[in-house]
Coordinates of C-alpha atoms and ligand atoms in Angstrom, one line a residue:
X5 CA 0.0 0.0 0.0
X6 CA 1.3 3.7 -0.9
X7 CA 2.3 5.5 2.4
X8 CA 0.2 8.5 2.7
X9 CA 1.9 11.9 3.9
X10 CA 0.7 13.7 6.5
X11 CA 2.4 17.4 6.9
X12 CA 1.7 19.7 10.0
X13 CA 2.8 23.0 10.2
X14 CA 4.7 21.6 13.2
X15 CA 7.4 19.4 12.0
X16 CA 7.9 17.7 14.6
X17 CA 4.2 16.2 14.4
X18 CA 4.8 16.0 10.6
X19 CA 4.0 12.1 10.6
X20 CA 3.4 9.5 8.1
X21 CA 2.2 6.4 8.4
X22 CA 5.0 4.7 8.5
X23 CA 5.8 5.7 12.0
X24 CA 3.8 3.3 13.3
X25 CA 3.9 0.6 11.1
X26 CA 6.0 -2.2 12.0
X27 CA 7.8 -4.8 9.7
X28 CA 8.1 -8.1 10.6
X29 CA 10.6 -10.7 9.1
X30 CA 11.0 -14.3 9.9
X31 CA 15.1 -14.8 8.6
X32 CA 16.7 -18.0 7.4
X33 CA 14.6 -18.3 4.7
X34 CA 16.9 -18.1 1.6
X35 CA 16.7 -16.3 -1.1
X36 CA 16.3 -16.5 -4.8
X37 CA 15.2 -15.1 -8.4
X38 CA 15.9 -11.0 -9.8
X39 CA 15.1 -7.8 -8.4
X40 CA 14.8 -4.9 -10.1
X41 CA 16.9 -1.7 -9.0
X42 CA 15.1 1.3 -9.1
X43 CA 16.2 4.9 -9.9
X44 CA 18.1 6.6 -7.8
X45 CA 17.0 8.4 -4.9
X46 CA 19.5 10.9 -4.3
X47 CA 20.0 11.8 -8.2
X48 CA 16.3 12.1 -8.8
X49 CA 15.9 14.4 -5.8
X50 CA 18.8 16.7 -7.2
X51 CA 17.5 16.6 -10.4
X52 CA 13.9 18.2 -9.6
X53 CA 16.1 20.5 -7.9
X54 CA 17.8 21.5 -11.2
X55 CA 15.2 21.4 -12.9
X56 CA 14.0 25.2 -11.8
X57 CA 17.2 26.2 -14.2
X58 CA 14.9 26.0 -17.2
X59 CA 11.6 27.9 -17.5
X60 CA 10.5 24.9 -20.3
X61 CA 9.0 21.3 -19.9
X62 CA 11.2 19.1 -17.7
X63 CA 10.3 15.7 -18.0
X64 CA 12.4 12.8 -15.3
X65 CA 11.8 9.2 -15.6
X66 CA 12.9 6.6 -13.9
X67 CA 11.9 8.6 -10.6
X68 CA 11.6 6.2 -7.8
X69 CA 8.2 6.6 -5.9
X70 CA 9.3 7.8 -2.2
X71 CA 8.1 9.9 0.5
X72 CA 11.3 11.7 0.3
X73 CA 10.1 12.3 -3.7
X74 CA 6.5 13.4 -2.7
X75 CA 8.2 15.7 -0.3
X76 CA 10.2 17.7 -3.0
X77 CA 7.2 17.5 -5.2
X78 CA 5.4 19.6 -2.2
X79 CA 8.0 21.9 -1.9
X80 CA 8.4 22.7 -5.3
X81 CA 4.7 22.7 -5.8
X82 CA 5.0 25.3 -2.7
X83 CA 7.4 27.4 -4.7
X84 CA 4.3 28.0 -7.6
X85 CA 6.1 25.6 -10.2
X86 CA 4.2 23.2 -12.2
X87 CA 4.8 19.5 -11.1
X88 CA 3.1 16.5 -11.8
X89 CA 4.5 13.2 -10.6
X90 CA 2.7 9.7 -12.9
X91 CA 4.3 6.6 -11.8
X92 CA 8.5 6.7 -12.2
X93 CA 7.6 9.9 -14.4
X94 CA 7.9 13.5 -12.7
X95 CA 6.9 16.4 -15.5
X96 CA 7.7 20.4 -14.6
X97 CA 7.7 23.2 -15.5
X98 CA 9.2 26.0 -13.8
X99 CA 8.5 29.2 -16.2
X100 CA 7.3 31.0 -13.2
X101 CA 8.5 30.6 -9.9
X102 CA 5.8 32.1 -7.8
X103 CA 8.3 32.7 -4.6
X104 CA 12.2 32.4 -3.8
X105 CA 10.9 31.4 -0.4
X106 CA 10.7 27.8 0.3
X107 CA 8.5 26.4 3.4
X108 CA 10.1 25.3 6.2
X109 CA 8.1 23.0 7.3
X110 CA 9.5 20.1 4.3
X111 CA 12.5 22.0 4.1
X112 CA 13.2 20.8 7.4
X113 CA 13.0 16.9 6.8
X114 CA 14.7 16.9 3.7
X115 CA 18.1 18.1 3.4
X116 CA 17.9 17.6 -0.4
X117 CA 16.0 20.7 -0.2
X118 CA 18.4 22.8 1.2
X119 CA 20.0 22.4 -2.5
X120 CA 17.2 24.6 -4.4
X121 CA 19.2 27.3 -3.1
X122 CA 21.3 27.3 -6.2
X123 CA 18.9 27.5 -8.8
X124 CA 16.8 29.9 -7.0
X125 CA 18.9 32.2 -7.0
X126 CA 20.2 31.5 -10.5
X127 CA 16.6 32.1 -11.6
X128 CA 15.7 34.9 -9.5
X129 CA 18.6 36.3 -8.4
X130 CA 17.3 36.1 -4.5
X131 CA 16.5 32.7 -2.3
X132 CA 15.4 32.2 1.0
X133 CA 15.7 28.8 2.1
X134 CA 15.2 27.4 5.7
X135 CA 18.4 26.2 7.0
X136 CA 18.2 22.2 6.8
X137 CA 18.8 21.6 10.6
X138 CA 20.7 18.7 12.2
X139 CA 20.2 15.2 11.5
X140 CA 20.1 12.1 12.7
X141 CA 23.7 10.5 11.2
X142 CA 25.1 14.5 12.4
X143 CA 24.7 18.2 11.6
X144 CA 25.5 18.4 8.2
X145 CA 26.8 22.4 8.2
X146 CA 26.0 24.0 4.9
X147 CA 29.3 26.8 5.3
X148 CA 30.4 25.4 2.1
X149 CA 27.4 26.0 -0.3
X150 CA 27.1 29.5 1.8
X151 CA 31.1 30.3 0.7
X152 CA 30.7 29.1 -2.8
X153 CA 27.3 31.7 -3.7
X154 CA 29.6 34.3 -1.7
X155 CA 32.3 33.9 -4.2
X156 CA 29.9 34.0 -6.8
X157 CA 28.7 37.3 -6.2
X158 CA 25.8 36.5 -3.8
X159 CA 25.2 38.7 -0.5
X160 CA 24.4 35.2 1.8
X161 CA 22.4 36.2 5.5
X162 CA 22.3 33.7 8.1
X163 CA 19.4 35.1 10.6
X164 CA 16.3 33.2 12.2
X165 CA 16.8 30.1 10.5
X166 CA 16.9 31.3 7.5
X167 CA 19.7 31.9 4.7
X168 CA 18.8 34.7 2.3
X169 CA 21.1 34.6 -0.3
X170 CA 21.2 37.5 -2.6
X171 CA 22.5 38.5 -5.9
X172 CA 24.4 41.8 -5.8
X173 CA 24.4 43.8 -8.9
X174 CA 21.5 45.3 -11.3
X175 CA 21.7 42.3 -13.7
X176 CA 20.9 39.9 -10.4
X177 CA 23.2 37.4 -12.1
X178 CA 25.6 35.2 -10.0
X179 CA 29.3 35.7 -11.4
X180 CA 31.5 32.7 -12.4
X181 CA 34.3 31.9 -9.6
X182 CA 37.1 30.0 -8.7
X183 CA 36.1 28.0 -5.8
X184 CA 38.1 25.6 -3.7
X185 CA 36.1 22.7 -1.4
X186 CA 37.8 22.2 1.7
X187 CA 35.7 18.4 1.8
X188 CA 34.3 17.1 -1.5
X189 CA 30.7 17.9 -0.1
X190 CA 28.0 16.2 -2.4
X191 CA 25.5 18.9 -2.1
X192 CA 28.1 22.1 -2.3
X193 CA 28.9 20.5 -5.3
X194 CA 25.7 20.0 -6.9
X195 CA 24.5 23.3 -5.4
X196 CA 27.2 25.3 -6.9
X197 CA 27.2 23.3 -10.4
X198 CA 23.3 24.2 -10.7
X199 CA 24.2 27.9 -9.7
X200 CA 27.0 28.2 -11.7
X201 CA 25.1 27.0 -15.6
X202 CA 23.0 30.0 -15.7
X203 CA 25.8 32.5 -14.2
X204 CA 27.3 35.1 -16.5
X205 CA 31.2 33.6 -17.1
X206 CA 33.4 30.7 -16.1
X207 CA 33.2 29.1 -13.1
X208 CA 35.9 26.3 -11.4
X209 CA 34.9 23.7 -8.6
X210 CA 38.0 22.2 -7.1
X211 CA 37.8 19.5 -5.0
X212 CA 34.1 18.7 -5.9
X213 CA 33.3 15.7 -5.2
X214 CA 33.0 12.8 -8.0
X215 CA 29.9 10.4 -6.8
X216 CA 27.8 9.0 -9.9
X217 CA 25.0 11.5 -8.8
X218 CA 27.5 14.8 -9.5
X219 CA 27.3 13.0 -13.3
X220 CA 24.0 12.2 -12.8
X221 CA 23.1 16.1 -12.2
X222 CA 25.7 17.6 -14.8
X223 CA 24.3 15.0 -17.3
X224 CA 21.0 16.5 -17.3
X225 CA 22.0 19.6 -17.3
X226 CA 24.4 19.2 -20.4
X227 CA 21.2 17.9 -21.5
X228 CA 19.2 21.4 -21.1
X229 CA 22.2 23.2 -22.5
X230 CA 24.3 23.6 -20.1
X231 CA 28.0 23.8 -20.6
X232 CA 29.6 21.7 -18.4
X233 CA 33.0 19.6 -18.4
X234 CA 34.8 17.1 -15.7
X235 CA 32.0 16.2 -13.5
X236 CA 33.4 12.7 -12.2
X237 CA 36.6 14.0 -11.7
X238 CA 37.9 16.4 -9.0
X239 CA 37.5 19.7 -11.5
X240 CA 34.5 20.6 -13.2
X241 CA 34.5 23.6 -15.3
X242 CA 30.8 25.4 -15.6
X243 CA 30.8 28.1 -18.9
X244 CA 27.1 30.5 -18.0
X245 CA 24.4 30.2 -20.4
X246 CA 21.7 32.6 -20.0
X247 CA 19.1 30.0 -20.1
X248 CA 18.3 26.2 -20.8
X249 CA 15.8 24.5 -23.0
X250 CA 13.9 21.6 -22.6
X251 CA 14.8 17.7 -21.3
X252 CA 13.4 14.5 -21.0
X253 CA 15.8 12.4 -19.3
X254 CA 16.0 9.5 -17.0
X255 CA 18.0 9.0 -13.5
X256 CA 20.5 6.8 -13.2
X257 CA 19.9 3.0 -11.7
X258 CA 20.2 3.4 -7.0
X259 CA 23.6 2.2 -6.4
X260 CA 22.8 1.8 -2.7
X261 CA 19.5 -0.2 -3.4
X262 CA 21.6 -2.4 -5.7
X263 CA 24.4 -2.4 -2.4
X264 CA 21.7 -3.3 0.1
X265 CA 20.5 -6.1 -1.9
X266 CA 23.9 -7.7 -2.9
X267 CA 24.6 -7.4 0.7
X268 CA 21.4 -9.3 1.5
X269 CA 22.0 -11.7 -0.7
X270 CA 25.3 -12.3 0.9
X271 CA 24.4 -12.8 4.6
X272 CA 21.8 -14.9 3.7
X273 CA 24.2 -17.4 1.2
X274 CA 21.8 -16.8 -1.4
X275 CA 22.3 -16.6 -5.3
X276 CA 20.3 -13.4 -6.5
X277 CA 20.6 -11.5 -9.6
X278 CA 20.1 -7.9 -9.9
X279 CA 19.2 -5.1 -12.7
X280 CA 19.7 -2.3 -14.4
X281 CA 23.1 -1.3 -12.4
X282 CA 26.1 0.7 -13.7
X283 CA 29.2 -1.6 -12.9
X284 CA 31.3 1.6 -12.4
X285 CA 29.0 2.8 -9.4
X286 CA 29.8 -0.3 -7.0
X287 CA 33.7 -0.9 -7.7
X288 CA 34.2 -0.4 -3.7
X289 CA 30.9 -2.7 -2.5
X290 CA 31.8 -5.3 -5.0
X291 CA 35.3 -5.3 -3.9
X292 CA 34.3 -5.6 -0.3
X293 CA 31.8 -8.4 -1.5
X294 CA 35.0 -10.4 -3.0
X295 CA 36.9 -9.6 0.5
X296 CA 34.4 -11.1 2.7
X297 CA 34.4 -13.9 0.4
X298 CA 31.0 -13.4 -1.6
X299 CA 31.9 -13.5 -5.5
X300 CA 29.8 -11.3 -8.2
X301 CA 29.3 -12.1 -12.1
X302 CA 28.2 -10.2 -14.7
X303 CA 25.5 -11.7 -16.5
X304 CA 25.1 -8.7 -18.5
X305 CA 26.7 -5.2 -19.3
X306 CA 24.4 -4.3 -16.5
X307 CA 23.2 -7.6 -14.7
X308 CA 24.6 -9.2 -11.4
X309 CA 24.8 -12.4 -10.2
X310 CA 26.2 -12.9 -6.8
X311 CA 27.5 -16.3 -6.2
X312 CA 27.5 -16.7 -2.4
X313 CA 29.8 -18.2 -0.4
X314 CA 29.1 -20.5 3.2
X315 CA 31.0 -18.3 5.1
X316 CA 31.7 -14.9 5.9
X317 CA 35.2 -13.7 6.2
X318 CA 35.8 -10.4 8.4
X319 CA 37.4 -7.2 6.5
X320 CA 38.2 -3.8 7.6
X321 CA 36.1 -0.7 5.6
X322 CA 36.6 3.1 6.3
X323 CA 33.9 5.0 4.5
X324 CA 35.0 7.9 1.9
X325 CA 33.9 10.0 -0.4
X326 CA 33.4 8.3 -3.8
X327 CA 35.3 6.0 -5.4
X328 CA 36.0 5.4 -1.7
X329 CA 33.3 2.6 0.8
X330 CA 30.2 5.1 0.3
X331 CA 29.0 5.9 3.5
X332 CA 25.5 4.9 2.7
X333 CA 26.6 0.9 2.8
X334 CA 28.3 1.3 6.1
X335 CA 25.3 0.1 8.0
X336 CA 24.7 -2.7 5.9
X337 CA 28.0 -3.9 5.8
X338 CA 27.9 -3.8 9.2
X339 CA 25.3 -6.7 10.1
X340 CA 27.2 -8.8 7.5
X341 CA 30.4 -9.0 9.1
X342 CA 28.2 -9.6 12.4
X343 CA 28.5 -12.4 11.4
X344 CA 31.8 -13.0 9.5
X345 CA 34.3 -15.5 11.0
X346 CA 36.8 -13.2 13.0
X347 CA 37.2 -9.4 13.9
X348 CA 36.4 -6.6 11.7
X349 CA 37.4 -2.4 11.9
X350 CA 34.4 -0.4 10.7
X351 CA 36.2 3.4 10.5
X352 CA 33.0 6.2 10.1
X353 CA 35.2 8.9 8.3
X354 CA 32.3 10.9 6.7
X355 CA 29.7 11.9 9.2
X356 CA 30.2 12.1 12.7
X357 CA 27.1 10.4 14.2
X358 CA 26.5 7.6 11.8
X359 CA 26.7 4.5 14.5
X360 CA 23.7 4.5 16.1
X361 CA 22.7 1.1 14.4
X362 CA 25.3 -0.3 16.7
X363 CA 22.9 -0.3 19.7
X364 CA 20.4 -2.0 17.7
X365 CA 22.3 -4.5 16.2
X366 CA 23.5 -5.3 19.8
X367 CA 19.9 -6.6 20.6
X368 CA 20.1 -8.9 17.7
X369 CA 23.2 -10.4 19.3
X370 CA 26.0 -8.7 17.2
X371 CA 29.6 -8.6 19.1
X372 CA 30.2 -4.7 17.8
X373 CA 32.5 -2.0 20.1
X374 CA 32.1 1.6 19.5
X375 CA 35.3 3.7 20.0
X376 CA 35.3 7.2 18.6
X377 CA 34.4 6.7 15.3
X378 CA 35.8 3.1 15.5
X379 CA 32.9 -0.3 15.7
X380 CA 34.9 -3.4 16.4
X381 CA 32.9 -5.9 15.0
X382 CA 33.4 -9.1 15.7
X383 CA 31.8 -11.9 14.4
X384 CA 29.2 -14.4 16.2
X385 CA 27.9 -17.9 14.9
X386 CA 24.2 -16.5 14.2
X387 CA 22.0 -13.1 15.2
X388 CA 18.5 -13.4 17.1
X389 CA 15.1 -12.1 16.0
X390 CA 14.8 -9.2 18.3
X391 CA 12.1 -6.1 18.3
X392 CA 14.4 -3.0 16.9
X393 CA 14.0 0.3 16.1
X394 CA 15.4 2.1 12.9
X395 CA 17.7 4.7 13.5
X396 CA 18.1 6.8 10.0
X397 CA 17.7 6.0 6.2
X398 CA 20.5 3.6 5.7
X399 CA 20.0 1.8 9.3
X400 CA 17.2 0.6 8.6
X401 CA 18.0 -0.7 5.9
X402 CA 20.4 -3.0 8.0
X403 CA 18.3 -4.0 10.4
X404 CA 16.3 -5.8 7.8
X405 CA 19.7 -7.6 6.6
X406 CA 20.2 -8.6 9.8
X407 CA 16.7 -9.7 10.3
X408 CA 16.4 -11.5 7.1
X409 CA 20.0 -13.9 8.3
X410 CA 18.7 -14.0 12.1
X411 CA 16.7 -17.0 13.6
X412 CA 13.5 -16.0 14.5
X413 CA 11.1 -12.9 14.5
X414 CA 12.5 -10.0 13.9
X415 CA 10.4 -6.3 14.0
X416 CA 11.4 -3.2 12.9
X417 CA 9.6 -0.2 13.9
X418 CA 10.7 3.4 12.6
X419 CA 9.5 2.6 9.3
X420 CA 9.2 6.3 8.2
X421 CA 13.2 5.9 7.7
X422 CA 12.6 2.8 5.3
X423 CA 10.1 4.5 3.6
X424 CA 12.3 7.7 2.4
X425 CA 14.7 5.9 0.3
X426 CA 13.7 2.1 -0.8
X427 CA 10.9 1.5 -3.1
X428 CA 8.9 -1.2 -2.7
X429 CA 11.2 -3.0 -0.6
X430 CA 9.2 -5.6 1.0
X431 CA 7.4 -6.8 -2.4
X432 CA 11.0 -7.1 -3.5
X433 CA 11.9 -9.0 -1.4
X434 CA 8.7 -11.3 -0.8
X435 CA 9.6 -12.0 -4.3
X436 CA 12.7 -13.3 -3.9
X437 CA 11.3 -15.5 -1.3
X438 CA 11.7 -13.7 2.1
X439 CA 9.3 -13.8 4.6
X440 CA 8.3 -10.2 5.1
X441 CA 5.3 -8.2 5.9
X442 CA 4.0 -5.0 6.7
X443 CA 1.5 -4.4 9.2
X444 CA 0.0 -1.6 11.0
X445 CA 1.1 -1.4 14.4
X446 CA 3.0 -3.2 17.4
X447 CA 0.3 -5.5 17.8
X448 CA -0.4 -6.9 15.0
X449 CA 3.7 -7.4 14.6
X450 CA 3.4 -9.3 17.8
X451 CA 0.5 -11.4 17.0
X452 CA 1.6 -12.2 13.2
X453 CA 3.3 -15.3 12.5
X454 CA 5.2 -16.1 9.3
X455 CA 6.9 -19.5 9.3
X456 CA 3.4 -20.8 7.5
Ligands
LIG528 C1 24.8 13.3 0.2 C2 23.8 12.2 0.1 C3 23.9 11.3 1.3 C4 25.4 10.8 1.4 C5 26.4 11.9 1.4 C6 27.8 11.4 1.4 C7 22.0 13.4 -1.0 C8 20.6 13.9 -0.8 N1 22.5 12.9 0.1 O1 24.6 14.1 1.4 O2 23.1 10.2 1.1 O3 25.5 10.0 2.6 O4 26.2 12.8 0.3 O5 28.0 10.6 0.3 O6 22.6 13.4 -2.0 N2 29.9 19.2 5.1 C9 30.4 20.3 5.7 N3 30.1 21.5 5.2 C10 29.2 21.6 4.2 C11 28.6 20.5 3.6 C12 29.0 19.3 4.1 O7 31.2 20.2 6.6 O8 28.9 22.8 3.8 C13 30.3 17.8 5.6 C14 29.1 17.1 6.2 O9 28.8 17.5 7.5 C15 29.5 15.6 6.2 C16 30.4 15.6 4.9 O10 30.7 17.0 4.6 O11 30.3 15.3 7.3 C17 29.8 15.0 3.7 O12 28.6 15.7 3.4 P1 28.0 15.9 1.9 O13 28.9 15.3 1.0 O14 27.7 17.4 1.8 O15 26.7 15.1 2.0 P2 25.2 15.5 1.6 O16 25.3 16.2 0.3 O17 24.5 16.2 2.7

């Protein structure tokens, strides 16, 4: 059943459904067949984003059907643009933008959002975005994206929450810049790439970061005109156009559904197959996979089989940004080598606060020490069904690994986590033969009983 979103002005209160909703897996059962990878998450949300460059029809396919999707859909829909989401499909059109103001009350649970900064301002030459707030996994300053319009000719104010950026100058048009990352940030990148195509001149991104969604973003903008060069590498070099025509593209394949799934297929010794997936995008999860002993064939230019192995062999991992471990398979990684044959080093490098799934792994019976941002994992012979709680996006994701390899019942409550970045999860899975299920509340998780 689609998850229906509930927003409050309060966002605190701003619940979905999902909240309390509970999943319930019975593990050990093995799994078996294809699943197919939807787009992804992060790209698609970046690409709405960009698409308030152009003032003509943007259409983006291959749009995976989230809450975090219908969210930017709001927000956008908030700012007067024209957006219409049918299926994987999302159409705009952003000829007029009715306010440079975005609401905070969305703004606030999706740092995505924070990124419309950029073509804001490009548009209108003045944005007012909430700031994005702290997060779960840490607090995720936005200094970078703030010192990047600055360079570019923007007068940025930090007051009540709120950054108004502002283009100085009668034309209201940012200026192309040199500009220097300290931290290959993801979204200072994207932010400054989308402010930089309509800006008058050249601009420079040094240290930018390289993650397939960068190329993702600069794709489709190449796309509607822009002039961009180097996104992938550490350089990418914007040339201004005063505006951008029309698209109709299509997001690339979710390398960290693909991730999750490979990673399930591994802890449970099972021989899955996956598809469409850009081999390119998982160079450092397949070459973890081959570590911990789990080998990977291509069927296909963009097909995967994973040929499982009986046991799990520990490795060390330190998360980095691309082509390094992508933080967003940390988690998942982790409840593998719960149960890999030795010790394992875990090393956090990219966000500050991104163990919390320690705690609940614990109560499934993994062996795992936190020190700094150290987990010592070390494996045990099998993980216990056990009632847990997802901490953020990518944790919960885990948790149902874990659950799907442990003995017994395993429930997972949190669900509005889940619900943000996988699509369809649980049919996906029920179709490659787990035993998983939705249901509405705690005690219906309690009462249900899968090993029928
Ligand atoms: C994006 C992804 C997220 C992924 C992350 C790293 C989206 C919507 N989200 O997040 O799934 O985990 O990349 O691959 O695409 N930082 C600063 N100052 C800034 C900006 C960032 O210090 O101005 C720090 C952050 O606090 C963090 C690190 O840089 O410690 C990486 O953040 P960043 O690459 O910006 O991640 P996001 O774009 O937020």
């Amino acid at each position: 059943m689609e998850d229906r979103l509930i927003i409050t002005s309060n966002p605190n209160k701003s619940v979905s459904e999902s909240d309390r909703s509970a999943l319930v897996i019975w593990g050990k059962s093995p799994l078996n067949g294809h699943v197919t990878i939807s787009g992804a998450k992060n790209s698609a949300l970046v690409v709405m984003t960009g698409a308030l460059l152009c003032s003509e029809d943007c259409r983006i396919r291959n749009v995976p059907s989230l809450v975090d999707v219908k969210r930017m859909c709001q927000i956008i829909s908030a700012l007067g643009v024209k957006v219409e989401q049918n299926g994987d499909v999302v159409d705009m059109n952003a000829q007029e933008i009715g306010t440079s103001q975005a609401p905070y009350d969305i703004v606030s649970q999706l740092r995505a959002s924070f990124f419309l900064i950029g073509p804001i301002l490009a548009r209108l030459g003045e944005a007012r975005v909430p700031m994005p707030g702290g997060c779960a996994i840490g607090a995720r300053p936005i200094e970078l994206h703030v010192m990047g319009l600055q360079k570019m000719g923007a007068d940025v104010q930090l007051a009540h929450g709120m950054v108004h950026a502002r283009v100085k100058g009668s034309n209201r048009r940012l200026q192309g810049a040199r500009i220097y990352f300290d931290y290959p940030s993801v979204g200072a990148t994207e932010t400054l790439m989308m402010a930089a195509t309509l800006a008058e001149g050249e601009t420079i991104l040094e240290n930018a970061a390289q993650e397939p969604e960068v190329i993702d973003l600069a794709n489709f903008c190449i796309a509607m005109g822009a002039k961009i060069t180097g996104a992938g590498t550490n350089t990418i070099t914007i040339s201004g156009v005063p505006s951008l025509h029309r698209v109709d593209y299509s997001i690339i394949p979710d390398r960290i559904e693909a991730g999750s799934f490979l990673v399930a297929g591994a802890i449970t010794h099972s021989e899955i197959s996956l598809s469409p997936i850009v081999p390119d995008h998982l160079t450092a999860v397949l070459a973890k996979l081959r570590e911990v002993g789990t080998q990977t064939i291509w069927e296909a230019p963009d097909t995967l089989r994973i040929i499982p192995a009986n046991t799990i062999k520990p490795t060390d991992i330190e998360t980095l940004p691309y082509p390094g471990f992508p933080t967003d398979m940390q988690a998942q990684f982790m409840a593998l080598l719960s149960l890999s044959e030795g010790n394992s080093v875990i090393t956090e490098t990219v966000f500050e606060n991104r163990l919390r799934h320690v705690a609940e792994l614990q109560r499934m019976g993994a062996n795992i020490r936190v020190k700094g941002n150290n987990a010592i994992v070390t494996g045990v012979p099998f993980l216990t069904g056990a009632k847990v709680l997802a901490t953020d996006l990518r944790a919960s994701a885990a948790l149902v690994i874990a659950g799907l390899a442990a003995e017994g019942k395993t429930i997972i409550q949190g669900l509005h986590h889940l619900d943000r970045g996988y699509e369809k999860l649980e049919p996906k899975l029920q179709k490659l033969g787990a035993r998983i299920q939705r249901v509405q509340n705690e005690a219906e998780a309690e009462a249900l009983n899968l090993t029928v």
